[in-house]
Tab-separated table of C-alpha atoms in Angstrom:
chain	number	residue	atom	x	y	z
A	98	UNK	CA	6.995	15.799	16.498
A	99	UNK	CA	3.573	15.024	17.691
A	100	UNK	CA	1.990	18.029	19.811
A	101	UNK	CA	-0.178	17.812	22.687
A	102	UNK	CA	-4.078	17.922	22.284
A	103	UNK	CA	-4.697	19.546	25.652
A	104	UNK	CA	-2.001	22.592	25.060
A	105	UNK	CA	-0.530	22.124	21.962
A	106	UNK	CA	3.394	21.874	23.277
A	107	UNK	CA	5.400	18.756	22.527
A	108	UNK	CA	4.262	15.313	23.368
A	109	UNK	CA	6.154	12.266	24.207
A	110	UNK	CA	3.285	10.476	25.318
A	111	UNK	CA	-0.004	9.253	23.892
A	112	UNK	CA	-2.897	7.427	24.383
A	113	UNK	CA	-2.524	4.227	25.113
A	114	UNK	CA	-5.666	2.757	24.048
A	115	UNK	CA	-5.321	3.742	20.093
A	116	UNK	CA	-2.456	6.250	20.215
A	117	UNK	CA	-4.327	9.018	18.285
A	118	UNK	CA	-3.996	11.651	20.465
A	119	UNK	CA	-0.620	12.752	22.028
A	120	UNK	CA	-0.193	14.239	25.622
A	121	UNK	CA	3.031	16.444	27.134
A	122	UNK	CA	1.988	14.859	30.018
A	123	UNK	CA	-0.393	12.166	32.313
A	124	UNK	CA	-1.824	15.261	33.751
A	125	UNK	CA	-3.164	15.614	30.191
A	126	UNK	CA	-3.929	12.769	29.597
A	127	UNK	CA	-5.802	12.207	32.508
A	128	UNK	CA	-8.099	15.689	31.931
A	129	UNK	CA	-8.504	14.880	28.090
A	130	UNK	CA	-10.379	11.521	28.743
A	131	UNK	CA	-13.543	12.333	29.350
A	132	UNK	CA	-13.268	14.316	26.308
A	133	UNK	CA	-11.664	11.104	24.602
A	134	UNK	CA	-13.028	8.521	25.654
A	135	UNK	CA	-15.786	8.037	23.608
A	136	UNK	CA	-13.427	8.243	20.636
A	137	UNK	CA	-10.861	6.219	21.624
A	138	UNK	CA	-10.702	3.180	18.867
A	139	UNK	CA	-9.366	0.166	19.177
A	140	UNK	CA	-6.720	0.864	15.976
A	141	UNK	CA	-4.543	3.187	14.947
A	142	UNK	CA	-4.405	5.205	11.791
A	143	UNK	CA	-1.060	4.593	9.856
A	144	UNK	CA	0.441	5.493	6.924
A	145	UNK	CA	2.925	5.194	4.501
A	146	UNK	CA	3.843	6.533	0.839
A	147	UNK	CA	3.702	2.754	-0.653
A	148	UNK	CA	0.220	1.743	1.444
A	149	UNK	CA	-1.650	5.664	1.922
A	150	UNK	CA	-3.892	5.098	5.260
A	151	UNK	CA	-4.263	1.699	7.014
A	152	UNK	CA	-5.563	0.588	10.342
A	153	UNK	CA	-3.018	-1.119	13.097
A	154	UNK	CA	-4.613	-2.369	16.009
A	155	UNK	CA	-4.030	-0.321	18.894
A	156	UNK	CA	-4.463	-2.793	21.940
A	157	UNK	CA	-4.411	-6.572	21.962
A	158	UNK	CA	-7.821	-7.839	20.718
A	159	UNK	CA	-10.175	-10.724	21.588
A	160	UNK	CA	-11.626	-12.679	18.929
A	161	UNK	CA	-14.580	-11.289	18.326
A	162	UNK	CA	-14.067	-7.529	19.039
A	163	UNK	CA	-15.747	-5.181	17.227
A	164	UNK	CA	-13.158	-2.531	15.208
A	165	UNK	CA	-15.090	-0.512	12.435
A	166	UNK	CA	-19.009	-0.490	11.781
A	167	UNK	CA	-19.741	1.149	8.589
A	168	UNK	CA	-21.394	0.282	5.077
A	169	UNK	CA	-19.519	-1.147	2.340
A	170	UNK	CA	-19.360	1.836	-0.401
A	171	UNK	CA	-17.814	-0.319	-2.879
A	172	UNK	CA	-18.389	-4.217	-3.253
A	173	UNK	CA	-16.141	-5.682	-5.902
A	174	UNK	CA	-14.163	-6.379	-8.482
A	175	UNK	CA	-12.007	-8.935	-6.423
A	176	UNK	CA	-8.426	-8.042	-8.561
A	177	UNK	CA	-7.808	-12.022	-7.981
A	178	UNK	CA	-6.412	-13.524	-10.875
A	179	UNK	CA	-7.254	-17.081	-9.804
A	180	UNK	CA	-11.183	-15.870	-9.608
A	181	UNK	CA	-13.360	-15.574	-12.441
A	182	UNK	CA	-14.676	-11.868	-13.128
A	183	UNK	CA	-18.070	-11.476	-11.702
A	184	UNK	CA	-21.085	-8.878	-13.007
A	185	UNK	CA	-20.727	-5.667	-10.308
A	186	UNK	CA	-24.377	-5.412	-11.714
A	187	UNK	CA	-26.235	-8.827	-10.993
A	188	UNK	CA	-23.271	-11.464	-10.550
A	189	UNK	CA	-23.249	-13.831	-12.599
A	190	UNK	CA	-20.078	-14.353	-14.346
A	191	UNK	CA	-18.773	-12.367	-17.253
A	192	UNK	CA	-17.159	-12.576	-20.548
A	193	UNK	CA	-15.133	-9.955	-20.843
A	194	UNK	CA	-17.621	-6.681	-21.186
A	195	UNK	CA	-16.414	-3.859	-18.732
A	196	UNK	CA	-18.378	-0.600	-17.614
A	197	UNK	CA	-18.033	2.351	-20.184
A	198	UNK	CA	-17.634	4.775	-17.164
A	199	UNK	CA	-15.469	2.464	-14.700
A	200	UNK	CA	-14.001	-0.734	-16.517
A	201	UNK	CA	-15.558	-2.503	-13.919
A	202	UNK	CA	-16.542	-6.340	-15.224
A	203	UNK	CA	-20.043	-6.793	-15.936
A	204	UNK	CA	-22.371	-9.272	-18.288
A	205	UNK	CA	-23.409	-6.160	-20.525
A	206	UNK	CA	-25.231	-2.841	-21.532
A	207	UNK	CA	-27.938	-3.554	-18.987
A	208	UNK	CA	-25.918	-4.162	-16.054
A	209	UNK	CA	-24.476	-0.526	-16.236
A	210	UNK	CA	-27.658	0.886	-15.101
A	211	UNK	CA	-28.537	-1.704	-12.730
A	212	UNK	CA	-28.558	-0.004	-8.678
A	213	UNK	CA	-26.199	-2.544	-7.927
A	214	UNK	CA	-23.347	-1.395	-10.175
A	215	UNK	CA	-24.612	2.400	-10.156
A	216	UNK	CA	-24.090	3.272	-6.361
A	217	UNK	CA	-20.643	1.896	-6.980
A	218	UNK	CA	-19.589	3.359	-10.380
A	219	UNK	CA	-18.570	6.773	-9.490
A	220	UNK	CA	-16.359	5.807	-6.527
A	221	UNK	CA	-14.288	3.017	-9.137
A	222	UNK	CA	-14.512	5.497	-11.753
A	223	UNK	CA	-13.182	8.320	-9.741
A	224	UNK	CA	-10.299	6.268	-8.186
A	225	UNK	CA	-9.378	4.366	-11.471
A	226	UNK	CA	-10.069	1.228	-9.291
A	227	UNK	CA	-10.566	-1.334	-12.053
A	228	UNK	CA	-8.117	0.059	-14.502
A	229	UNK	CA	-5.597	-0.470	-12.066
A	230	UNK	CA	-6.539	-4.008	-11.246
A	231	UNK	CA	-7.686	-4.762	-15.042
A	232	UNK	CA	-7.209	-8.137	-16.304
A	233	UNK	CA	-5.242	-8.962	-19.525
């Protein structure tokens, strides 16, 4: 059972903007949001054992709405079988070389030091990205 953010008891309500934060009550609720307000999202963090985290949104949305602003830590490999592999490191297309630290496709050697590839590596090394997604 979800808990109250105000006093920590039980909470059947919760916000009803991105239902993140629960509330015993609209007393709470009502004292919390100037608190909450400027953290109140537009989506909801989900998740499940077969997905992990994922965003729902939390309110209807109009085309156009911003949700999340952030940089892109990691830009490829696209995992689509109908796609060509592309070079992480300048790409162009590949044939067949992958990254000795994170399997990730590139044209060769040189691309594995390239800044393009490099800011990326660790994060697909450290989550196995591209093994998991490897092409036969």
């Amino acid at each position: 059972m979800r808990s109250c953010v105000v006093c920590e008891v039980a909470a059947s309500q919760w916000c009803g903007g991105c239902g993140n934060v629960s509330y015993c009550g609209v007393k709470h609720q009502k004292s919390h949001w100037i608190e909450h307000k400027a953290a109140c999202s537009p989506f909801k963090i989900e998740q499940n054992a077969q997905l992990g985290k994922y965003l729902v949104a939390g309110r209807n949305l109009i085309a156009g709405d911003l949700i999340l602003d952030e940089e892109v830590a990691v830009i490829g490999p696209t995992g689509d079988e109908d796609l060509p592999d592309v070079c992480l490191g300048c790409y162009f297309p590949t044939h067949g070389y992958r990254c000795s630290k994170c399997q990730a496709p590139l044209c060769g050697p040189t691309c594995e030091t390239r800044s393009n590839h490099t800011q990326e590596c660790t994060i697909l090394a450290k989550y196995e990205v591209c093994t998991k997604i490897k092409k036969d």
